[in-house]
Coordinates of N, CA and C in Angstrom, one line a residue:
X79 N -2.3 3.6 -27.0 CA -2.6 4.6 -26.0 C -3.2 5.8 -26.7
X80 N -4.1 6.4 -26.1 CA -4.8 7.6 -26.8 C -4.1 8.9 -26.5
X81 N -3.3 9.0 -25.5 CA -2.5 10.2 -25.2 C -3.5 11.3 -24.7
X82 N -4.5 10.9 -24.0 CA -5.5 11.9 -23.5 C -5.3 12.1 -22.0
X83 N -5.3 13.4 -21.6 CA -5.3 13.7 -20.1 C -6.6 13.3 -19.5
X84 N -6.6 12.8 -18.3 CA -7.8 12.4 -17.6 C -7.5 12.5 -16.1
X85 N -8.6 12.6 -15.3 CA -8.5 12.7 -13.9 C -9.2 11.5 -13.2
X86 N -8.5 10.9 -12.3 CA -9.0 9.8 -11.5 C -9.5 10.4 -10.2
X87 N -10.8 10.3 -10.0 CA -11.5 10.8 -8.8 C -11.8 9.6 -7.9
X88 N -11.1 9.4 -6.8 CA -11.4 8.3 -5.9 C -12.8 8.3 -5.3
X89 N -13.3 7.1 -5.2 CA -14.6 6.9 -4.6 C -14.4 6.8 -3.1
X90 N -15.1 7.5 -2.3 CA -15.0 7.5 -0.8 C -16.4 7.2 -0.2
X91 N -16.4 7.0 1.0 CA -17.7 6.9 1.7 C -18.6 8.1 1.6
X92 N -18.0 9.2 1.3 CA -18.7 10.5 1.1 C -19.2 10.7 -0.3
X93 N -18.3 10.4 -1.3 CA -18.6 10.7 -2.7 C -19.6 9.7 -3.2
X94 N -19.6 8.4 -2.8 CA -20.5 7.4 -3.4 C -21.9 7.8 -3.2
X95 N -22.3 8.1 -1.9 CA -23.7 8.5 -1.7 C -24.1 9.8 -2.5
X96 N -23.2 10.7 -2.6 CA -23.4 11.9 -3.4 C -23.7 11.6 -4.8
X97 N -22.9 10.7 -5.4 CA -23.0 10.3 -6.8 C -24.3 9.6 -7.0
X98 N -24.6 8.7 -6.1 CA -25.9 8.0 -6.2 C -27.1 8.9 -6.2
X99 N -27.1 9.8 -5.3 CA -28.3 10.7 -5.1 C -28.4 11.7 -6.3
X100 N -27.2 12.0 -6.9 CA -27.2 13.0 -8.0 C -27.8 12.4 -9.3
X101 N -27.9 11.0 -9.4 CA -28.3 10.4 -10.6 C -27.2 10.1 -11.6
X102 N -26.0 10.4 -11.2 CA -24.9 10.1 -12.1 C -24.7 8.6 -12.3
X103 N -25.0 7.8 -11.3 CA -24.8 6.3 -11.4 C -26.1 5.7 -11.7
X104 N -26.3 5.5 -13.0 CA -27.6 5.0 -13.5 C -28.1 3.7 -12.8
X105 N -27.2 2.8 -12.5 CA -27.5 1.6 -11.8 C -27.1 1.6 -10.4
X106 N -26.6 2.7 -9.9 CA -26.2 2.8 -8.5 C -24.8 2.2 -8.3
X107 N -24.0 2.0 -9.4 CA -22.8 1.3 -9.3 C -21.7 2.1 -9.9
X108 N -20.5 1.8 -9.5 CA -19.3 2.4 -10.2 C -18.6 1.3 -11.0
X109 N -17.8 1.6 -11.9 CA -17.1 2.9 -12.2 C -18.1 3.8 -13.0
X110 N -17.6 5.1 -13.0 CA -18.3 6.2 -13.7 C -17.3 6.9 -14.5
X111 N -17.7 7.1 -15.8 CA -16.9 7.9 -16.7 C -17.7 9.2 -16.9
X112 N -17.1 10.3 -16.7 CA -17.7 11.6 -17.0 C -16.9 12.2 -18.1
X113 N -17.6 12.4 -19.2 CA -17.0 13.1 -20.4 C -17.8 14.3 -20.7
X114 N -17.4 15.4 -20.1 CA -18.2 16.6 -20.2 C -19.5 16.4 -19.4
X115 N -20.6 16.6 -20.0 CA -21.9 16.4 -19.3 C -22.5 15.0 -19.5
X116 N -21.7 14.1 -20.1 CA -22.1 12.8 -20.4 C -21.5 11.9 -19.3
X117 N -22.4 11.2 -18.6 CA -22.1 10.2 -17.6 C -22.3 8.8 -18.1
X118 N -21.3 7.9 -17.9 CA -21.5 6.5 -18.4 C -21.0 5.6 -17.4
X119 N -21.8 4.6 -17.1 CA -21.4 3.5 -16.1 C -21.3 2.2 -16.9
X120 N -20.8 1.2 -16.2 CA -20.6 -0.2 -16.7 C -19.2 -0.2 -17.4
X121 N -18.4 -1.0 -16.8 CA -17.0 -1.1 -17.3 C -16.8 -1.3 -18.8
X122 N -17.6 -2.3 -19.3 CA -17.4 -2.7 -20.7 C -18.0 -1.6 -21.6
X123 N -19.0 -0.9 -21.2 CA -19.6 0.2 -22.0 C -18.5 1.3 -22.0
X124 N -17.9 1.6 -20.9 CA -16.9 2.6 -20.8 C -15.7 2.3 -21.8
X125 N -15.3 1.0 -21.7 CA -14.1 0.6 -22.5 C -14.5 0.8 -24.0
X126 N -15.7 0.4 -24.4 CA -16.1 0.5 -25.8 C -16.2 1.9 -26.3
X127 N -16.8 2.7 -25.4 CA -17.0 4.1 -25.7 C -15.6 4.8 -26.0
X128 N -14.7 4.6 -25.0 CA -13.4 5.2 -25.2 C -12.6 4.7 -26.4
X129 N -12.8 3.4 -26.7 CA -12.1 2.9 -27.9 C -12.6 3.5 -29.1
X130 N -14.0 3.7 -29.2 CA -14.6 4.3 -30.4 C -14.2 5.8 -30.4
X131 N -14.3 6.5 -29.3 CA -14.0 7.9 -29.3 C -12.6 8.2 -29.8
X132 N -11.7 7.4 -29.3 CA -10.3 7.7 -29.6 C -9.7 6.8 -30.7
X133 N -10.6 6.2 -31.5 CA -10.2 5.4 -32.7 C -9.2 4.4 -32.3
X134 N -9.5 3.6 -31.2 CA -8.6 2.6 -30.8 C -9.1 1.2 -31.2
X135 N -10.3 1.2 -31.9 CA -10.9 -0.1 -32.3 C -10.2 -0.7 -33.5
X136 N -9.6 0.1 -34.3 CA -9.0 -0.4 -35.6 C -10.1 -0.7 -36.6
X137 N -9.8 -1.6 -37.5 CA -10.8 -2.0 -38.5 C -12.0 -2.8 -37.8
X138 N -12.9 -3.2 -38.6 CA -14.1 -4.0 -38.1 C -13.7 -5.3 -37.4
X139 N -12.8 -6.0 -38.0 CA -12.4 -7.3 -37.5 C -11.6 -7.1 -36.2
X140 N -10.7 -6.1 -36.1 CA -10.0 -5.9 -34.9 C -10.9 -5.4 -33.8
X141 N -11.9 -4.6 -34.1 CA -12.9 -4.2 -33.2 C -13.7 -5.3 -32.7
X142 N -14.0 -6.2 -33.5 CA -14.8 -7.4 -33.1 C -14.0 -8.3 -32.2
X143 N -12.7 -8.4 -32.4 CA -11.9 -9.2 -31.5 C -11.8 -8.5 -30.2
X144 N -11.7 -7.2 -30.2 CA -11.7 -6.4 -28.9 C -13.0 -6.7 -28.1
X145 N -14.1 -6.6 -28.8 CA -15.4 -6.9 -28.2 C -15.5 -8.3 -27.6
X146 N -14.9 -9.3 -28.4 CA -14.9 -10.7 -27.9 C -14.1 -10.8 -26.6
X147 N -13.0 -10.1 -26.6 CA -12.2 -10.2 -25.3 C -12.9 -9.5 -24.2
X148 N -13.6 -8.4 -24.4 CA -14.3 -7.7 -23.3 C -15.5 -8.7 -22.9
X149 N -16.2 -9.2 -23.8 CA -17.3 -10.1 -23.5 C -16.8 -11.4 -22.7
X150 N -15.7 -11.9 -23.1 CA -15.2 -13.1 -22.4 C -14.8 -12.7 -21.0
X151 N -14.4 -11.5 -20.7 CA -14.2 -11.0 -19.4 C -15.4 -11.1 -18.5
X152 N -16.6 -10.8 -19.1 CA -17.8 -11.0 -18.4 C -18.1 -12.4 -18.0
X153 N -17.8 -13.3 -18.9 CA -18.0 -14.7 -18.6 C -17.1 -15.2 -17.5
X154 N -15.8 -14.7 -17.6 CA -14.8 -15.0 -16.5 C -15.3 -14.5 -15.2
X155 N -15.8 -13.3 -15.1 CA -16.2 -12.7 -13.8 C -17.5 -13.5 -13.3
X156 N -18.4 -13.8 -14.2 CA -19.6 -14.6 -13.8 C -19.2 -15.9 -13.2
X157 N -18.1 -16.5 -13.6 CA -17.7 -17.7 -13.0 C -16.9 -17.5 -11.7
X158 N -16.3 -16.4 -11.6 CA -15.5 -16.1 -10.4 C -16.4 -15.7 -9.2
X159 N -17.4 -14.9 -9.5 CA -18.2 -14.3 -8.4 C -18.8 -15.4 -7.5
X160 N -19.4 -16.5 -8.0 CA -19.9 -17.5 -7.0 C -18.9 -18.1 -6.1
X161 N -17.6 -18.0 -6.5 CA -16.6 -18.6 -5.6 C -16.3 -17.7 -4.4
X162 N -16.6 -16.4 -4.5 CA -16.3 -15.5 -3.5 C -17.4 -14.7 -2.8
X163 N -18.6 -14.9 -3.4 CA -19.8 -14.1 -2.9 C -21.0 -15.0 -3.0
X164 N -21.9 -15.0 -2.0 CA -21.9 -14.1 -0.8 C -20.9 -14.5 0.3
X165 N -20.3 -15.8 0.1 CA -19.4 -16.2 1.1 C -18.2 -16.9 0.3
X166 N -17.0 -16.6 0.7 CA -15.9 -17.2 0.1 C -15.9 -18.8 0.2
X167 N -15.8 -19.5 -0.9 CA -15.8 -20.9 -0.9 C -14.5 -21.4 -1.4
X168 N -13.6 -21.9 -0.6 CA -12.3 -22.3 -1.0 C -12.3 -23.4 -2.0
X169 N -13.2 -24.4 -1.8 CA -13.3 -25.5 -2.8 C -13.7 -25.0 -4.2
X170 N -14.7 -24.2 -4.2 CA -15.1 -23.6 -5.5 C -14.0 -22.7 -6.1
X171 N -13.4 -22.0 -5.3 CA -12.3 -21.1 -5.7 C -11.1 -21.9 -6.3
X172 N -10.8 -22.9 -5.6 CA -9.7 -23.8 -6.1 C -10.0 -24.4 -7.5
X173 N -11.3 -24.9 -7.6 CA -11.7 -25.4 -8.9 C -11.7 -24.4 -10.0
X174 N -12.1 -23.2 -9.6 CA -12.1 -22.0 -10.6 C -10.6 -21.8 -11.1
X175 N -9.7 -21.7 -10.1 CA -8.3 -21.5 -10.5 C -7.7 -22.7 -11.3
X176 N -8.2 -23.9 -11.0 CA -7.7 -25.0 -11.8 C -8.3 -25.2 -13.2
X177 N -9.5 -24.9 -13.3 CA -10.3 -25.2 -14.5 C -10.5 -24.0 -15.4
X178 N -11.0 -22.9 -14.8 CA -11.4 -21.7 -15.6 C -10.2 -20.9 -16.0
X179 N -9.4 -20.5 -15.0 CA -8.3 -19.6 -15.3 C -7.4 -20.1 -16.4
X180 N -6.9 -21.3 -16.4 CA -6.0 -21.7 -17.5 C -6.7 -21.7 -18.8
X181 N -7.9 -22.1 -18.9 CA -8.7 -22.1 -20.2 C -8.9 -20.7 -20.7
X182 N -9.2 -19.8 -19.8 CA -9.4 -18.4 -20.2 C -8.1 -17.8 -20.7
X183 N -7.0 -18.0 -19.9 CA -5.8 -17.4 -20.4 C -5.3 -18.0 -21.6
X184 N -5.5 -19.4 -21.7 CA -5.0 -20.1 -23.0 C -5.8 -19.5 -24.2
X185 N -7.0 -19.3 -24.0 CA -7.8 -18.7 -25.2 C -7.3 -17.3 -25.6
X186 N -7.0 -16.5 -24.6 CA -6.4 -15.2 -24.9 C -5.1 -15.2 -25.6
X187 N -4.3 -16.2 -25.2 CA -3.0 -16.4 -25.9 C -3.1 -16.7 -27.3
X188 N -4.2 -17.4 -27.7 CA -4.3 -17.7 -29.2 C -4.6 -16.5 -29.9

């Protein structure tokens, strides 16, 4: 833990359009990290930025393992999304839970 104070600003139907029109959301998406006058979007970019800023990466090998875990999360999400979007597909979702989830969690446990 970095031991840093931070503020969680909830996104609402009012704040999201404001943020989009202000240019804070480079790709029109959340989450958004604001660090002074620096705005950063994309979950993995935010995670890496904070890890570097607060020296949470450790040595090069530990940092590489952290990057690998973050990148595997992208693979996991890319396999999940087609099961739920644009329409939830129970059969695909069941296959995802049976095949992808155990393999993903098993890899993380190693």
